[in-house]
CSV table of C-alpha atoms in Angstrom, one decimal:
chain,number,residue,atom,x,y,z
B,212,MET,CA,99.3,94.6,79.9
B,213,ALA,CA,102.8,96.4,78.7
B,214,LYS,CA,104.4,99.0,81.7
B,215,VAL,CA,103.1,102.2,81.5
B,216,SER,CA,104.4,105.1,83.5
B,217,TYR,CA,102.5,107.4,85.4
B,218,LYS,CA,103.9,110.4,83.4
B,219,GLU,CA,101.8,108.9,80.2
B,220,LEU,CA,98.8,108.8,82.0
B,221,GLY,CA,98.8,113.1,83.0
B,222,LEU,CA,99.4,112.4,86.5
B,223,VAL,CA,101.8,113.5,88.8
B,224,ASN,CA,103.1,111.8,92.3
B,225,THR,CA,102.7,113.0,95.4
B,226,LYS,CA,106.2,114.9,97.1
B,227,LYS,CA,105.0,118.2,95.1
B,228,MET,CA,101.6,118.1,96.7
B,229,PHE,CA,102.5,118.0,99.9
B,230,ALA,CA,105.4,120.1,100.6
B,231,ASN,CA,102.7,122.7,98.8
B,232,ALA,CA,100.2,121.4,101.4
B,233,MET,CA,102.4,121.3,104.3
B,234,LYS,CA,103.5,124.8,103.6
B,235,GLY,CA,100.0,125.9,103.0
B,236,GLY,CA,98.5,125.1,105.8
B,237,TYR,CA,95.8,122.0,104.4
B,238,ALA,CA,95.3,118.4,103.4
B,239,VAL,CA,95.1,117.1,99.8
B,240,PRO,CA,92.3,115.2,99.8
B,241,ALA,CA,92.3,111.7,99.5
B,242,TYR,CA,89.3,110.5,97.3
B,243,ASN,CA,88.6,106.4,97.4
B,244,PHE,CA,86.5,106.0,93.6
B,245,ASN,CA,85.2,102.5,92.4
B,246,ASN,CA,82.9,103.7,89.7
B,247,MET,CA,82.1,106.1,87.0
B,248,GLU,CA,79.7,108.3,88.9
B,249,GLN,CA,81.8,108.3,92.1
B,250,LEU,CA,84.9,109.7,90.0
B,251,GLN,CA,82.9,112.4,88.3
B,252,ALA,CA,81.6,113.6,91.3
B,253,ILE,CA,85.9,114.0,92.6
B,254,ILE,CA,86.7,115.9,89.4
B,255,GLN,CA,84.3,118.4,88.9
B,256,ALA,CA,84.5,119.0,92.4
B,257,CYS,CA,87.9,119.5,92.9
B,258,VAL,CA,87.9,121.3,89.2
B,259,GLU,CA,85.7,124.1,91.2
B,260,THR,CA,87.4,124.4,93.8
B,261,GLN,CA,91.1,124.3,92.2
B,262,SER,CA,92.3,121.5,94.5
B,263,PRO,CA,94.6,118.8,94.3
B,264,VAL,CA,93.5,115.4,95.0
B,265,ILE,CA,94.7,111.9,95.3
B,266,LEU,CA,92.4,109.5,93.4
B,267,GLN,CA,92.6,106.4,95.9
B,268,VAL,CA,91.8,102.7,95.0
B,269,SER,CA,91.7,100.0,97.2
B,270,SER,CA,92.5,96.7,96.6
B,271,GLY,CA,88.8,96.1,96.8
B,272,ALA,CA,87.8,98.1,94.1
B,273,ARG,CA,90.6,96.5,91.9
B,274,LYS,CA,89.1,93.5,92.3
B,275,TYR,CA,85.7,95.2,91.7
B,276,ALA,CA,86.4,97.5,89.3
B,277,ASN,CA,89.1,95.9,86.9
B,278,GLN,CA,93.1,96.9,87.0
B,279,THR,CA,92.7,97.3,83.6
B,280,LEU,CA,89.7,99.8,83.3
B,281,LEU,CA,90.6,101.6,86.4
B,282,ARG,CA,94.0,102.8,84.2
B,283,TYR,CA,92.3,104.3,81.5
B,284,MET,CA,89.6,105.5,84.6
B,285,ALA,CA,92.3,107.8,86.4
B,286,GLN,CA,93.5,108.6,82.3
B,287,GLY,CA,89.9,109.7,81.7
B,288,ALA,CA,89.6,111.3,85.0
B,289,VAL,CA,93.2,113.8,83.8
B,290,GLU,CA,91.3,114.5,80.0
B,291,LEU,CA,88.1,115.3,82.0
B,292,ALA,CA,89.8,117.3,84.2
B,293,LYS,CA,91.8,119.3,81.3
B,294,GLU,CA,88.7,119.8,79.4
B,295,TYR,CA,86.6,121.2,82.5
B,296,SER,CA,88.8,123.2,83.4
B,297,LYS,CA,89.0,124.6,80.1
B,298,GLU,CA,85.5,125.2,79.7
B,299,LEU,CA,84.9,127.0,83.0
B,300,GLY,CA,87.7,129.2,81.8
B,301,LEU,CA,90.3,129.1,85.0
B,302,LYS,CA,93.7,129.1,85.0
B,303,GLY,CA,95.0,126.2,87.5
B,304,LYS,CA,96.6,123.0,85.5
B,305,PRO,CA,95.0,120.1,87.2
B,306,GLN,CA,97.6,117.9,89.6
B,307,ILE,CA,95.7,114.5,90.2
B,308,ALA,CA,97.5,111.5,91.8
B,309,LEU,CA,96.5,107.6,91.7
B,310,HIS,CA,97.1,105.7,94.5
B,311,LEU,CA,97.0,102.8,96.0
B,312,ASP,CA,95.1,102.3,99.3
B,313,HIS,CA,96.4,99.6,101.9
B,314,GLY,CA,98.3,98.0,99.4
B,315,ASP,CA,99.0,94.3,101.2
B,316,SER,CA,102.4,93.0,99.9
B,317,PHE,CA,105.2,93.6,97.6
B,318,GLU,CA,103.5,92.0,94.7
B,319,LEU,CA,100.5,94.2,94.6
B,320,CYS,CA,102.2,97.0,94.9
B,321,LYS,CA,104.8,96.6,92.3
B,322,SER,CA,101.6,95.3,90.1
B,323,CYS,CA,100.5,98.8,90.2
B,324,ILE,CA,102.9,100.6,90.0
B,325,GLN,CA,104.0,98.8,86.4
B,326,MET,CA,99.9,99.9,86.0
B,327,GLY,CA,100.7,103.6,86.1
B,328,PHE,CA,100.0,104.8,89.4
B,329,SER,CA,101.9,106.9,90.4
B,330,SER,CA,101.9,106.3,94.6
B,331,VAL,CA,101.4,103.5,96.3
B,332,MET,CA,101.4,102.6,99.8
B,333,ILE,CA,102.4,99.4,101.4
B,334,ASP,CA,100.2,98.5,105.1
B,335,GLY,CA,102.6,96.5,107.1
B,336,SER,CA,101.3,98.0,110.7
B,337,SER,CA,99.2,94.7,111.6
B,338,LEU,CA,102.8,93.0,111.3
B,339,PRO,CA,105.4,92.9,114.1
B,340,TYR,CA,107.6,95.8,113.8
B,341,GLU,CA,110.8,95.0,111.7
B,342,GLU,CA,108.4,92.8,109.6
B,343,ASN,CA,106.8,95.8,108.5
B,344,VAL,CA,110.4,97.7,108.2
B,345,LYS,CA,111.3,95.2,106.2
B,346,LEU,CA,108.4,94.7,104.0
B,347,THR,CA,108.6,98.8,103.6
B,348,LYS,CA,111.5,99.1,102.5
B,349,LYS,CA,111.7,96.6,100.2
B,350,VAL,CA,108.2,98.8,98.0
B,351,CYS,CA,110.7,101.6,98.3
B,352,ASP,CA,113.5,100.3,96.7
B,353,PHE,CA,112.0,99.2,94.1
B,354,ALA,CA,109.4,102.3,93.9
B,355,HIS,CA,112.3,104.4,93.8
B,356,LYS,CA,114.2,102.9,91.4
B,357,GLN,CA,111.7,103.3,88.2
B,358,GLU,CA,112.7,106.0,85.9
B,359,ASN,CA,110.1,108.2,87.2
B,360,TYR,CA,110.2,108.3,90.8
B,361,ILE,CA,107.0,106.1,92.9
B,362,THR,CA,105.9,107.7,96.3
B,363,VAL,CA,105.7,104.8,99.0
B,364,GLU,CA,103.0,105.7,102.4
B,365,GLY,CA,103.8,103.1,105.2
B,366,GLU,CA,101.8,102.7,108.3
B,367,LEU,CA,103.1,102.8,111.7
B,368,GLY,CA,99.8,101.8,114.2
B,369,VAL,CA,96.5,100.8,113.9
B,370,LEU,CA,93.6,101.7,113.1
B,371,ALA,CA,90.1,100.1,114.3
B,372,GLY,CA,86.8,99.2,112.5
B,373,VAL,CA,86.3,98.0,108.9
B,374,GLU,CA,86.5,99.1,104.9
B,375,ASP,CA,87.4,96.6,102.0
B,376,ASP,CA,89.4,94.5,103.1
B,377,VAL,CA,91.2,96.0,106.2
B,378,ALA,CA,89.8,95.4,109.3
B,379,ALA,CA,90.7,95.6,112.7
B,380,GLU,CA,89.3,94.7,116.0
B,381,GLU,CA,91.3,97.5,118.2
B,382,SER,CA,93.1,100.8,117.9
B,383,HIS,CA,96.5,101.0,118.2
B,384,TYR,CA,98.5,104.9,118.4
B,385,THR,CA,101.3,105.0,116.3
B,386,LYS,CA,104.3,105.2,119.2
B,387,PRO,CA,106.2,108.4,118.6
B,388,GLU,CA,109.5,106.7,119.4
B,389,GLU,CA,109.5,104.2,116.7
B,390,VAL,CA,108.8,107.0,113.9
B,391,GLN,CA,112.2,108.2,112.9
B,392,ASP,CA,113.6,104.5,113.2
B,393,PHE,CA,111.3,103.3,110.7
B,394,VAL,CA,110.6,106.4,108.6
B,395,LYS,CA,115.0,106.8,108.0
B,396,ARG,CA,115.2,101.8,107.6
B,397,THR,CA,112.3,101.9,105.1
B,398,GLY,CA,112.9,105.4,103.3
B,399,VAL,CA,109.0,106.0,103.0
B,400,ASP,CA,108.0,109.8,101.3
B,401,SER,CA,105.0,109.8,104.0
B,402,LEU,CA,103.9,108.0,107.2
B,403,ALA,CA,100.1,107.1,107.8
B,404,ILE,CA,99.4,107.2,112.0
B,405,SER,CA,97.0,106.5,114.3
B,406,ILE,CA,96.3,108.6,116.5
B,407,GLY,CA,91.7,108.1,117.0
B,408,THR,CA,90.1,107.7,113.4
B,409,SER,CA,89.2,104.7,112.5
B,410,HIS,CA,87.5,102.9,108.7
B,411,GLY,CA,84.1,102.6,108.4
B,412,ARG,CA,81.0,104.6,109.3
B,413,GLN,CA,81.1,103.3,113.1
B,414,LYS,CA,84.3,104.7,114.2
B,415,PHE,CA,83.8,104.8,118.0
B,416,LYS,CA,81.6,102.3,120.0
B,417,PRO,CA,78.4,103.7,121.7
B,418,GLU,CA,80.7,103.9,125.1
B,419,GLN,CA,83.3,105.6,124.4
B,420,CYS,CA,81.7,108.7,123.1
B,421,THR,CA,79.5,111.5,125.0
B,422,LYS,CA,75.9,112.8,124.3
B,423,ASN,CA,74.4,116.3,123.1
B,424,ALA,CA,71.6,117.6,124.1
B,425,ASP,CA,69.8,116.2,120.5
B,426,GLY,CA,71.5,112.4,121.8
B,427,ILE,CA,74.1,112.7,118.2
B,428,LEU,CA,76.7,110.9,119.9
B,429,VAL,CA,79.7,113.3,120.5
B,430,PRO,CA,83.4,111.3,119.6
B,431,PRO,CA,86.4,111.3,122.3
B,432,PRO,CA,89.8,114.1,120.7
B,433,LEU,CA,92.0,113.3,118.6
B,434,ALA,CA,95.4,112.4,120.2
B,435,PHE,CA,97.1,115.9,119.3
B,436,ASP,CA,99.7,115.1,121.4
B,437,VAL,CA,100.5,111.9,119.8
B,438,LEU,CA,100.8,113.9,116.4
B,439,LYS,CA,102.6,116.6,118.3
B,440,GLU,CA,105.0,114.7,119.4
B,441,ILE,CA,106.0,112.3,115.9
B,442,GLU,CA,106.3,116.7,114.8
B,443,LYS,CA,109.0,116.9,116.8
B,444,LYS,CA,110.7,113.4,115.8
B,445,LEU,CA,109.6,114.4,112.0
B,446,PRO,CA,110.0,118.1,111.4
B,447,GLY,CA,108.4,118.9,108.3
B,448,PHE,CA,107.5,114.9,107.2
B,449,PRO,CA,104.3,114.6,104.9
B,450,ILE,CA,102.4,113.1,107.9
B,451,VAL,CA,98.2,111.0,106.5
B,452,LEU,CA,95.6,110.0,108.3
B,453,HIS,CA,93.4,106.9,107.0
B,454,GLY,CA,89.9,106.8,108.2
B,455,SER,CA,88.3,110.4,108.1
B,456,SER,CA,85.6,110.6,106.9
B,457,SER,CA,83.1,112.8,109.7
B,458,VAL,CA,79.9,110.8,109.0
B,459,PRO,CA,77.5,113.5,109.0
B,460,ILE,CA,74.7,112.7,111.0
B,461,GLU,CA,72.3,114.2,107.7
B,462,TYR,CA,73.4,111.7,105.6
B,463,VAL,CA,72.5,109.1,107.9
B,464,LYS,CA,69.2,110.3,109.0
B,465,GLU,CA,68.3,110.6,105.1
B,466,ILE,CA,69.4,106.9,104.6
B,467,GLU,CA,67.2,105.9,107.9
B,468,LYS,CA,64.2,108.1,106.8
B,469,TYR,CA,64.3,106.0,103.6
B,470,GLY,CA,64.3,102.5,105.5
B,471,GLY,CA,68.4,102.4,106.1
B,472,LYS,CA,69.7,101.4,109.3
B,473,LEU,CA,72.8,102.6,110.4
B,474,LYS,CA,72.9,102.2,114.4
B,475,ASP,CA,75.4,103.8,116.3
B,476,SER,CA,77.1,105.8,113.5
B,477,VAL,CA,79.8,108.2,114.1
B,478,GLY,CA,82.7,110.1,112.6
B,479,ILE,CA,85.8,112.7,113.2
B,480,PRO,CA,84.4,116.2,113.6
B,481,GLU,CA,85.2,117.9,110.8
B,482,GLU,CA,86.7,120.9,112.9
B,483,GLN,CA,89.0,118.4,114.5
B,484,LEU,CA,90.4,117.6,110.9
B,485,ARG,CA,90.7,120.9,109.7
B,486,LYS,CA,92.9,121.5,113.2
B,487,ALA,CA,94.9,118.2,111.7
B,488,ALA,CA,95.4,119.8,108.1
B,489,LYS,CA,96.9,123.2,108.8
B,490,SER,CA,99.9,120.9,111.1
B,491,ALA,CA,102.2,118.0,109.5
B,492,VAL,CA,99.2,116.8,108.1
B,493,CYS,CA,99.1,117.0,104.5
B,494,LYS,CA,97.3,114.0,103.6
B,495,ILE,CA,93.6,113.5,104.8
B,496,ASN,CA,91.8,109.8,103.2
B,497,ILE,CA,87.8,109.8,103.3
B,498,ASP,CA,85.6,107.4,101.6
B,499,SER,CA,83.1,106.1,104.4
B,500,ASP,CA,81.1,110.0,103.6
B,501,GLY,CA,80.8,109.4,100.3
B,502,ARG,CA,79.0,106.1,100.5
B,503,LEU,CA,76.4,107.8,102.6
B,504,ALA,CA,76.0,110.8,99.8
B,505,MET,CA,75.9,108.0,97.6
B,506,THR,CA,73.3,106.1,99.7
B,507,ALA,CA,70.9,108.4,101.3
B,508,ALA,CA,70.4,110.0,97.1
B,509,ILE,CA,69.8,107.0,95.7
B,510,ARG,CA,67.4,105.2,98.6
B,511,LYS,CA,65.6,109.2,98.1
B,512,VAL,CA,64.7,108.5,94.8
B,513,PHE,CA,63.8,104.4,95.1
B,514,THR,CA,61.3,105.8,97.7
B,515,GLU,CA,59.4,108.6,96.3
B,516,SER,CA,59.8,106.9,92.9
B,517,PRO,CA,59.0,103.2,93.3
B,518,SER,CA,58.6,102.6,89.4
B,519,GLU,CA,62.4,104.4,88.4
B,520,PHE,CA,64.4,101.6,86.6
B,521,ASP,CA,66.7,103.8,84.9
B,522,PRO,CA,70.1,104.2,86.7
B,523,ARG,CA,70.8,107.3,85.3
B,524,LYS,CA,67.9,108.3,87.2
B,525,TYR,CA,69.2,107.6,90.7
B,526,LEU,CA,72.8,107.4,90.3
B,527,GLY,CA,72.0,111.1,88.7
B,528,PRO,CA,72.0,112.4,92.0
B,529,ALA,CA,73.6,110.3,94.0
B,530,ARG,CA,76.6,111.6,91.4
B,531,ASP,CA,75.8,115.4,92.7
B,532,GLU,CA,74.8,114.8,96.1
B,533,LEU,CA,78.7,113.5,96.1
B,534,LYS,CA,80.3,116.5,94.1
B,535,LYS,CA,78.5,118.5,96.4
B,536,MET,CA,79.8,116.8,99.4
B,537,TYR,CA,83.3,116.6,97.9
B,538,MET,CA,83.6,120.8,97.3
B,539,HIS,CA,82.3,121.6,101.3
B,540,LYS,CA,85.2,119.1,102.0
B,541,ASN,CA,87.4,120.7,100.0
B,542,LYS,CA,87.2,123.7,101.2
B,543,LYS,CA,85.6,124.2,104.9
B,544,VAL,CA,87.5,121.1,106.0
B,545,LEU,CA,90.5,120.5,104.7
B,546,GLY,CA,91.5,123.6,103.0
B,547,SER,CA,92.8,122.8,99.5
B,548,ALA,CA,90.5,125.1,97.5
B,549,ASP,CA,92.1,127.6,95.2
B,550,ARG,CA,95.8,126.0,95.5
B,551,LEU,CA,96.4,124.7,91.7
C-alpha cells in the first residue's frame, strides 16, 4: 500500500494537544481499540463531551484487525466525528490522533508512520539505558524528518503487569536524574514514566494493598514525589501515564455475577488520576477498563438471554456501556470534556 500522510486521513499530531492540555490542567484520553464497536464508542463519547482524543493501536491490535483496515477505520472515525458533531449542532472541531502504543522496533514505528499514524511510541524501557537512547533517537530522527512532523513518545522506567505483547514481572520507577539526558539526546516529544501505574486488570498484588471496610483492595498511592522531581528536571515537558485503568469494582462484580472469575482485581483510583492530570501529565492511557465494560455487558446478555446469537444484540449493549464509561472518564477523571 502506498505511503499516506496522517493529514490526508484528517488526523492531527499530539504536539498542540499536549500544549493545550498542560495549559488547561487536564489530560488527553488515549483509548485503545481493536474493533468497530470500540471505535464507535470512543468517537461518540468524545464528540458528545467535546474532548480531544488519541486512538491507540497496539502491535497486538495491528495483528488482530489488520494494518490496512485500521488505517481506513481511523479515517472513517474522523468522518464519523465530523458528521456526528454536525448532527448534534456542536461547534468544536474534532481533534483525533492515531497513535502506536508500545512500538518495540524501528521497523514497526516506520511502518505505522507510512500508514498514516500521526504519533508513535517506541518503547525501549526494557533495554539497557544506552540502547534505549539509541533506539529512541533513531525513531525520532526518522519521524521528525517526515513532510508532516510525526510526534514520538519514549519511555523510561518499567511498568509491571501484562497487556497484549507487553509484560514485566516488576515495576521500576523512572529515575528523575536520567530524564534530562534522555530527552536531550533522543529528541522525544513526550515521555512515558513509571510512578506506580501498571498494565492489566490486576495492577497490584494483594499483599501490596490494604482493604477497606467492604473488603475491597485499596492500592498504594502513586509516587507523586517522583513525578514532581521529573517536572523540575523537565519543566513544561509532556508526560504520559500508561497502565492507568481504574478497574471499576462494579464491572468486576458484574462479570463475576455472570460467571466470570477476576480474583484480586485492582486498579488506579480515579482521584489519583485526576490529580496527575492537573500536572505535566497530559496523556493518560486507558485500555483494561474498556475491556471490563464490554465483557460485563456481553456476559449479562448471554446469561439473561441464552438463546441470543445475533452479535448486534450483545455487541450493541457493550458499545453503549463503553461509551458511558468513556464519557465519565472525560468529564470526571481526565478533565478533557469541553476542550475543543
